[in-house]
Coordinates of C-alpha atoms and ligand atoms in Angstrom, one line a residue:
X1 CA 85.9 79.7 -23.2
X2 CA 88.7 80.3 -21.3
X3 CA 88.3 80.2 -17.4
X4 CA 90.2 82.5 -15.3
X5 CA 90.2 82.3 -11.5
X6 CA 91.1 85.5 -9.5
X7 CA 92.6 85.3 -5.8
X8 CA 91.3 89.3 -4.2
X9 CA 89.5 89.6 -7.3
X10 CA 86.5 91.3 -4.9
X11 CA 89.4 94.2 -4.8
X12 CA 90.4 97.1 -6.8
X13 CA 92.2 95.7 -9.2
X14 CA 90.1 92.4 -9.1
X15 CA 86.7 94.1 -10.1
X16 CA 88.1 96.2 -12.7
X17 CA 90.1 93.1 -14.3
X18 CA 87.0 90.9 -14.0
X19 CA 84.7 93.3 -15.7
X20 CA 87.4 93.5 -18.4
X21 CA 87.8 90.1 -19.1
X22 CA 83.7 89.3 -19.2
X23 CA 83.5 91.5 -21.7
X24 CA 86.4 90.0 -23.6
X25 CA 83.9 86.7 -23.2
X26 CA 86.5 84.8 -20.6
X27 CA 84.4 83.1 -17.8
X28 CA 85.8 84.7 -14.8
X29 CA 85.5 83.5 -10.6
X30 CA 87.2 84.7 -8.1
X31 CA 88.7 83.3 -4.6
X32 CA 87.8 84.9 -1.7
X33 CA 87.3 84.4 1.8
X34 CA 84.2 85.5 2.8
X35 CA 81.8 83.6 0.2
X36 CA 79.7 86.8 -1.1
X37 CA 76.4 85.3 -3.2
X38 CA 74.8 88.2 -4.3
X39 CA 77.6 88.9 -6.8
X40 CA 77.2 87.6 -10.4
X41 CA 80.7 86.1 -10.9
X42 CA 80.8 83.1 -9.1
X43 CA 83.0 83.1 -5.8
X44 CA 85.0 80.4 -4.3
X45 CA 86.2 80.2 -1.3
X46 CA 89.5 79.5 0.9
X47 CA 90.8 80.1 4.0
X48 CA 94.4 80.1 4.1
X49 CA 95.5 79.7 8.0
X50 CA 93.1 76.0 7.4
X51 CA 94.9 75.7 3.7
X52 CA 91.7 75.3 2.7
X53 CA 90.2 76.0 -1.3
X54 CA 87.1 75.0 -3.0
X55 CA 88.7 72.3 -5.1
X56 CA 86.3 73.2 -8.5
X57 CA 87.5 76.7 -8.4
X58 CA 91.3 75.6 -8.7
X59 CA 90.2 71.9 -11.0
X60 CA 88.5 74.4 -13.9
X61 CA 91.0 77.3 -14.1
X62 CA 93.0 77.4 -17.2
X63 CA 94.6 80.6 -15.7
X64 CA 94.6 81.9 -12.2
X65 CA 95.7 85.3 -11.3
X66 CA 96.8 85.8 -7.8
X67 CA 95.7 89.5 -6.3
X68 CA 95.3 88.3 -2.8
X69 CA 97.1 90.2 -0.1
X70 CA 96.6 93.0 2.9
X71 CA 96.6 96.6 2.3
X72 CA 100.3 97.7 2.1
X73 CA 98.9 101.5 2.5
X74 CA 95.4 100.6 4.9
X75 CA 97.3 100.7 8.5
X76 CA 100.9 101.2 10.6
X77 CA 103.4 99.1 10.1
X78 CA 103.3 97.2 13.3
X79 CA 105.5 93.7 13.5
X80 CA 101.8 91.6 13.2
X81 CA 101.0 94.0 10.4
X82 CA 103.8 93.2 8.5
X83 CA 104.0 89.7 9.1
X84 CA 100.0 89.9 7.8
X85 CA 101.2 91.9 5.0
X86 CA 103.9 88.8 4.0
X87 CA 101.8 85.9 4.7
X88 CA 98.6 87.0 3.2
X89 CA 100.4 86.9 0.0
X90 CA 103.3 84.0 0.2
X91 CA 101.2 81.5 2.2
X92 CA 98.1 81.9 0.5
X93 CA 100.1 81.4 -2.8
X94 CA 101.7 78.7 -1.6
X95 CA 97.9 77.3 -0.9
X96 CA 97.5 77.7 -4.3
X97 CA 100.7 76.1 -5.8
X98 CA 99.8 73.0 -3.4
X99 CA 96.4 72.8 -4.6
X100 CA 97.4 73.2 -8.3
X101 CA 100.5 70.5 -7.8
X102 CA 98.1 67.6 -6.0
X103 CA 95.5 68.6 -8.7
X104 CA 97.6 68.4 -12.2
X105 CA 95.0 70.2 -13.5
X106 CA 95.6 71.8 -16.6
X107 CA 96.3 74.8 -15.8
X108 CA 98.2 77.2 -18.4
X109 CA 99.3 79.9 -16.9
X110 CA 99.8 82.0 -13.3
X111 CA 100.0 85.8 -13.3
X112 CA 100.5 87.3 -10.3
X113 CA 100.5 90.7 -8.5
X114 CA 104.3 92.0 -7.4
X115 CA 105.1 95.6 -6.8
X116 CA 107.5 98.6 -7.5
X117 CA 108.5 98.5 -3.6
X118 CA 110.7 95.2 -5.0
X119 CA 113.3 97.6 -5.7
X120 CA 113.2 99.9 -2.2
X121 CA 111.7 102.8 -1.0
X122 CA 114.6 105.4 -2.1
X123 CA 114.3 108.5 -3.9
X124 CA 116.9 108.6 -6.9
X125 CA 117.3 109.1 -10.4
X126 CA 117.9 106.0 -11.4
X127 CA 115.2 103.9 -14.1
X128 CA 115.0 100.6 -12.2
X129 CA 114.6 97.8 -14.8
X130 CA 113.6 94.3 -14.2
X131 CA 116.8 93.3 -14.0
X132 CA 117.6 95.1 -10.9
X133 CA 117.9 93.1 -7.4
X134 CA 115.1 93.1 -5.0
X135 CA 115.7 96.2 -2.1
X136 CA 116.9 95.3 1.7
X137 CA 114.1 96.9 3.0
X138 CA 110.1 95.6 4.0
X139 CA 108.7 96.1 0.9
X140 CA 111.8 94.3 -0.7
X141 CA 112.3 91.5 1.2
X142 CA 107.9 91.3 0.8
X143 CA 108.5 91.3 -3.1
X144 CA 110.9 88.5 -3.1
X145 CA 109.1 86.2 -0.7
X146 CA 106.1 86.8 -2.6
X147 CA 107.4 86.8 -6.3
X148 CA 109.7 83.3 -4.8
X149 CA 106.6 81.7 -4.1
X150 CA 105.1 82.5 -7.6
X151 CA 108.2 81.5 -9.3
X152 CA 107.8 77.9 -8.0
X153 CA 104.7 77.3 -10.5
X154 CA 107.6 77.5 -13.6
X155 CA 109.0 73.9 -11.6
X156 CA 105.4 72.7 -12.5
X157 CA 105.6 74.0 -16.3
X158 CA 103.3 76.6 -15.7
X159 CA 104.1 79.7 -17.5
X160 CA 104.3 82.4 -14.7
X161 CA 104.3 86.1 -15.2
X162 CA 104.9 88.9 -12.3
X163 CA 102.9 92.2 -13.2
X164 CA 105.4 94.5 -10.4
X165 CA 103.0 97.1 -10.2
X166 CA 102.9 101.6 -9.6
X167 CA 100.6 102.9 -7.8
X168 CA 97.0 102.3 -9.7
X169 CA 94.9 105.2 -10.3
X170 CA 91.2 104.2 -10.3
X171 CA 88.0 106.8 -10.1
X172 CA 86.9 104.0 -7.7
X173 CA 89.4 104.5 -4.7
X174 CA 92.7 103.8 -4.3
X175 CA 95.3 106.3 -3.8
X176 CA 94.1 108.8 -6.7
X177 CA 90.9 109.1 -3.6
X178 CA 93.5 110.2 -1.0
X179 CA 95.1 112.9 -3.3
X180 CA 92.2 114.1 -4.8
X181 CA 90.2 114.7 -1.5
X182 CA 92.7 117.3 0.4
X183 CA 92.8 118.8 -3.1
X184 CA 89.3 119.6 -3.5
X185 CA 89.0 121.4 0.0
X186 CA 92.0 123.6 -1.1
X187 CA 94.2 122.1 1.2
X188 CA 96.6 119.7 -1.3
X189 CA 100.1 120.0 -1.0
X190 CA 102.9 118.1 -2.1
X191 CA 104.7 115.5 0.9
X192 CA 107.9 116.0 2.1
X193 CA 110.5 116.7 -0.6
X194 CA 108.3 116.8 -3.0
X195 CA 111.1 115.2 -5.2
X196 CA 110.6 111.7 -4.5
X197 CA 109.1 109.7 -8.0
X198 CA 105.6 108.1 -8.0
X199 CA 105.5 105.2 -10.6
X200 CA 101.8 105.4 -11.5
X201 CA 99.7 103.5 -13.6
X202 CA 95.5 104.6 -14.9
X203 CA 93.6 100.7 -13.9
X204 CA 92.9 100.3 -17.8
X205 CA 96.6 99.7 -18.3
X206 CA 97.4 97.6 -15.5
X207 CA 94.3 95.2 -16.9
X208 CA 95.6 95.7 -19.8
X209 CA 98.6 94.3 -19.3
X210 CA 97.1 91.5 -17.2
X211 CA 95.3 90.6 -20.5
X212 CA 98.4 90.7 -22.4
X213 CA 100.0 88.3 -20.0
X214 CA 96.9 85.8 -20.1
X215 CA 96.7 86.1 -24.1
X216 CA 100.2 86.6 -25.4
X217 CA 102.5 83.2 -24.4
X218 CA 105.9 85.2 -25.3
X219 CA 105.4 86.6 -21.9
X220 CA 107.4 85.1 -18.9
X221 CA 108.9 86.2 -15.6
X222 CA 108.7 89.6 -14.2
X223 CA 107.0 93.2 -15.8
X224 CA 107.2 96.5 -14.4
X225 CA 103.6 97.7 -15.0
X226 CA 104.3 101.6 -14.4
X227 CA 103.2 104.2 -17.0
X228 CA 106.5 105.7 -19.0
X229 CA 105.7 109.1 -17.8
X230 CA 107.7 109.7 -14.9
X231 CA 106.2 112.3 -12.2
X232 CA 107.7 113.0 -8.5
X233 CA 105.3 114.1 -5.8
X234 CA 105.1 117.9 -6.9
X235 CA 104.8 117.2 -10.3
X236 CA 102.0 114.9 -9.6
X237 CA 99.9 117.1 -7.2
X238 CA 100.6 120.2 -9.3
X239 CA 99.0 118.3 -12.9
X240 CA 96.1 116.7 -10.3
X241 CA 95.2 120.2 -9.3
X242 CA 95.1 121.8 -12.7
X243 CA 92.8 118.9 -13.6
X244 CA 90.4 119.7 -10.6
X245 CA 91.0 123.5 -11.4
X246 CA 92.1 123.9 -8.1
X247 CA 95.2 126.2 -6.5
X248 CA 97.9 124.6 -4.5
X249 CA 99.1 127.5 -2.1
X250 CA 100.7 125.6 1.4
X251 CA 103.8 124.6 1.7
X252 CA 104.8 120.8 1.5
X253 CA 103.3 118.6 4.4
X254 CA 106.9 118.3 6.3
X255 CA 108.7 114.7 6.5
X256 CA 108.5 114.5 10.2
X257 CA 105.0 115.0 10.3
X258 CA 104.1 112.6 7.9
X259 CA 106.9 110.3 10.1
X260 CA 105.2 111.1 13.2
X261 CA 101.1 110.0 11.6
X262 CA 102.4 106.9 10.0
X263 CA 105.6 105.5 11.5
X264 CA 107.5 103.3 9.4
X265 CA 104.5 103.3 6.2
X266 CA 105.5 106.7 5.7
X267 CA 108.8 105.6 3.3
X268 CA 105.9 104.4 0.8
X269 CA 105.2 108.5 0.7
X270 CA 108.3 109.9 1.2
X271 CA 110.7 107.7 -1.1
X272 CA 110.2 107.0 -4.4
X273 CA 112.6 106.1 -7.4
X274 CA 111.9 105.8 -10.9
X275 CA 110.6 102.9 -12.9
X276 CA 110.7 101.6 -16.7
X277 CA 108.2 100.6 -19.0
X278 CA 110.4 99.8 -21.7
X279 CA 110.3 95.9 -21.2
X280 CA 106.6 95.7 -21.1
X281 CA 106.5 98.0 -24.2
X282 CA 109.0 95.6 -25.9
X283 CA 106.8 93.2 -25.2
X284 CA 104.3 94.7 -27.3
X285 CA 102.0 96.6 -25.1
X286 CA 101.1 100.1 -25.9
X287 CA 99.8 102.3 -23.3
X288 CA 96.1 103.9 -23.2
X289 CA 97.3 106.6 -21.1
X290 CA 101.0 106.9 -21.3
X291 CA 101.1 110.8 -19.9
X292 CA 99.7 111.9 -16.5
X293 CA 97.4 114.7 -17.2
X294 CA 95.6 112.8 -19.7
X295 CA 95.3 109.6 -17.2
X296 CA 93.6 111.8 -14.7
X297 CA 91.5 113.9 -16.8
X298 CA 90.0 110.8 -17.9
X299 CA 89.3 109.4 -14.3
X300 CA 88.3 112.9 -12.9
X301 CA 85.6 113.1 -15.3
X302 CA 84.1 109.5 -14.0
X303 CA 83.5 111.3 -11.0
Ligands
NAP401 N1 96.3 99.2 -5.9 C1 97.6 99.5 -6.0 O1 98.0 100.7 -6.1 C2 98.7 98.5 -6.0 C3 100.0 98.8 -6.2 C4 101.0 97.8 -6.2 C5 100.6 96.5 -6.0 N2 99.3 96.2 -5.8 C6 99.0 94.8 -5.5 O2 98.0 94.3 -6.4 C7 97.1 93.4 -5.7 C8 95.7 93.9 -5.9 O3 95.6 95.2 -5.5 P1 94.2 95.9 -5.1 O4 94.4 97.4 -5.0 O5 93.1 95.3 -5.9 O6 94.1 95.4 -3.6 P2 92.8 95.4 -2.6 O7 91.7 96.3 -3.2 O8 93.2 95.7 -1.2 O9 92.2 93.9 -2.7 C9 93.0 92.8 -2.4 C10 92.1 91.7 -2.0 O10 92.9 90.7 -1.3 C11 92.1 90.1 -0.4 N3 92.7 90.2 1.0 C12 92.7 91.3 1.8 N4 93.3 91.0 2.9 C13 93.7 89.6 2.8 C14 94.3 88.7 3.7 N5 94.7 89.1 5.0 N6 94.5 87.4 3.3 C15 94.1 87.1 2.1 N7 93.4 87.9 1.2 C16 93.3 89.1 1.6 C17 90.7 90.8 -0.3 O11 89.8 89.9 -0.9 P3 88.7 89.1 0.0 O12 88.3 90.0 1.1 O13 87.5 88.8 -0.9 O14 89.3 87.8 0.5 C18 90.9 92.0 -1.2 O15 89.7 92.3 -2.0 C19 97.6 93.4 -4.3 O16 98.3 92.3 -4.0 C20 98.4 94.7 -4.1 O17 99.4 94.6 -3.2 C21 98.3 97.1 -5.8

């Protein structure tokens, strides 16, 4: 049985990836750092400021998937935020890459989280591939320092795969919660523009893919994990509400406003480009929930 060890696997993705791969009959634990002993899949623990891991947890993973990091979206972007934001995922991967390195363990393969914001919070036409160069912005220079750090497990022989992921939609929180909720008072509205892309992705995909990367050896290096369907903001809020059955009537929530609530964290609203699925779906992986309305209609009805 293969044994896969999952950094913030007590998170969003985490829980929905290890319940996905129990079921597939992988023996999943995860690394976190607040040891939590009434869950049923074994937790390890580390502390990353002490560089610190409970050595089993990294001695018996044939895979490890790194999903350890601070809430981009969760608060302002303050200069300790940001620096949080950065070294919550570089240093603690480091951790792990020195662990596994001093360990030679046998490990087969490292997947880790990356993001869309690699390529920049800018609202164009564009289809950003894989190929493109990482963005001169936060969320940019975050993506490279984190996907440089996962790239160094290749040096070890590791097969390494980077899942640059949309935005998930889950029925279980997320950012599909902070849509849906102004929506069902009859208050939604689309933000700013309006015109700016979301890259989304329904959670079954993104573990999906996650899967794919653990099982199928083919895959190396760097995967946009964004459904092909591409929506921008008003597009998006519009399908959400025909789903809820509710009206949209305001006007867009103005740029400045949304400037003035969340400083510099607002280009994650306001800016948005458009990503392709095409290498993943090259790769072999075919979507559960390609198209929008059909991806929420399915999570609306979980709730
Ligand atoms: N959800 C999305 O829409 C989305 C989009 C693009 C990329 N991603 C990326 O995918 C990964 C998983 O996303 P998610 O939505 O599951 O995230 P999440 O729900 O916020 O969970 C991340 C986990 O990381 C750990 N963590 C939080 N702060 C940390 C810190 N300061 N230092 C070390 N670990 C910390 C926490 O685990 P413990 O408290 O147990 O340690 C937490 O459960 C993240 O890296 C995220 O950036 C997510």
């Amino acid at each position: 049985m293969l044994k896969v060890l999952i950094s913030g696997g007590t998170g969003l993705v985490g829980k929905h990836l290890s319940e996905k791969l129990r079921k597939k009959g992988y023996a999943v634990a995860v690394l976190s750092r607040t040891s939590k002993k009434d869950v049923d899949i074994p937790t390890y623990s580390w502390d990353i400021e002490k560089k610190e891991i409970d050595q089993e947890a990294i001695e018996t993973a044939d895979c490890i998937i790194h999903l350890a990091g601070a809430s981009i979206a969760e608060k302002r972007w303050t200069a300790k935020r940001k620096q949080l934001i950065i070294d919550s995922r570089v240093k603690s991967g480091q951790l792990i890459f020195d662990k596994v390195k001093e360990n030679k363990n046998q490990l087969k393969v490292f997947i880790s989280a990356s993001a869309i914001g690699y390529y920049g919070a800018i609202t164009s036409n564009k289809i950003f591939t894989e190929t493109d160069p990482p963005a001169n912005d936060f969320l940019g220079e975050t993506c490279k320092q984190w996907e440089g750090i996962i790239d160094k497990f290749e040096e070890l022989g590791i097969r390494t795969v980077k899942i640059r992921t949309g935005v998930v939609l889950s029925e279980q929180g997320g950012a599909l919660e902070k849509m849906t909720k102004p929506i069902k008072i009859g208050i939604g509205s689309a933000l700013g523009s309006g015109k700016q892309y979301i890259p989304w992705i329904h959670i079954d995909d993104l573990c999906g893919i996650y899967i794919k990367a653990i099982e199928d050896s083919q895959m190396r290096g760097a995967y946009n994990a964004v459904a092909p369907d591409h929506k921008s903001n008003i597009g998006f809020i519009r399908i959400l509400a025909r789903v809820l059955k509710k009206p949209i009537w305001l006007p867009s929530v103005p740029s400045m406003v949304l400037k003035i609530l969340f400083g510099s964290m607002s280009a994650i609203i306001l800016k948005g480009s458009r990503v392709s699925s095409e290498k993943i779906k090259a790769a072999g992986y075919n979507f559960l929930f390609p198209d929008l309305e059909r991806a929420l209609i399915d999570l609306c009805r979980k709730n």
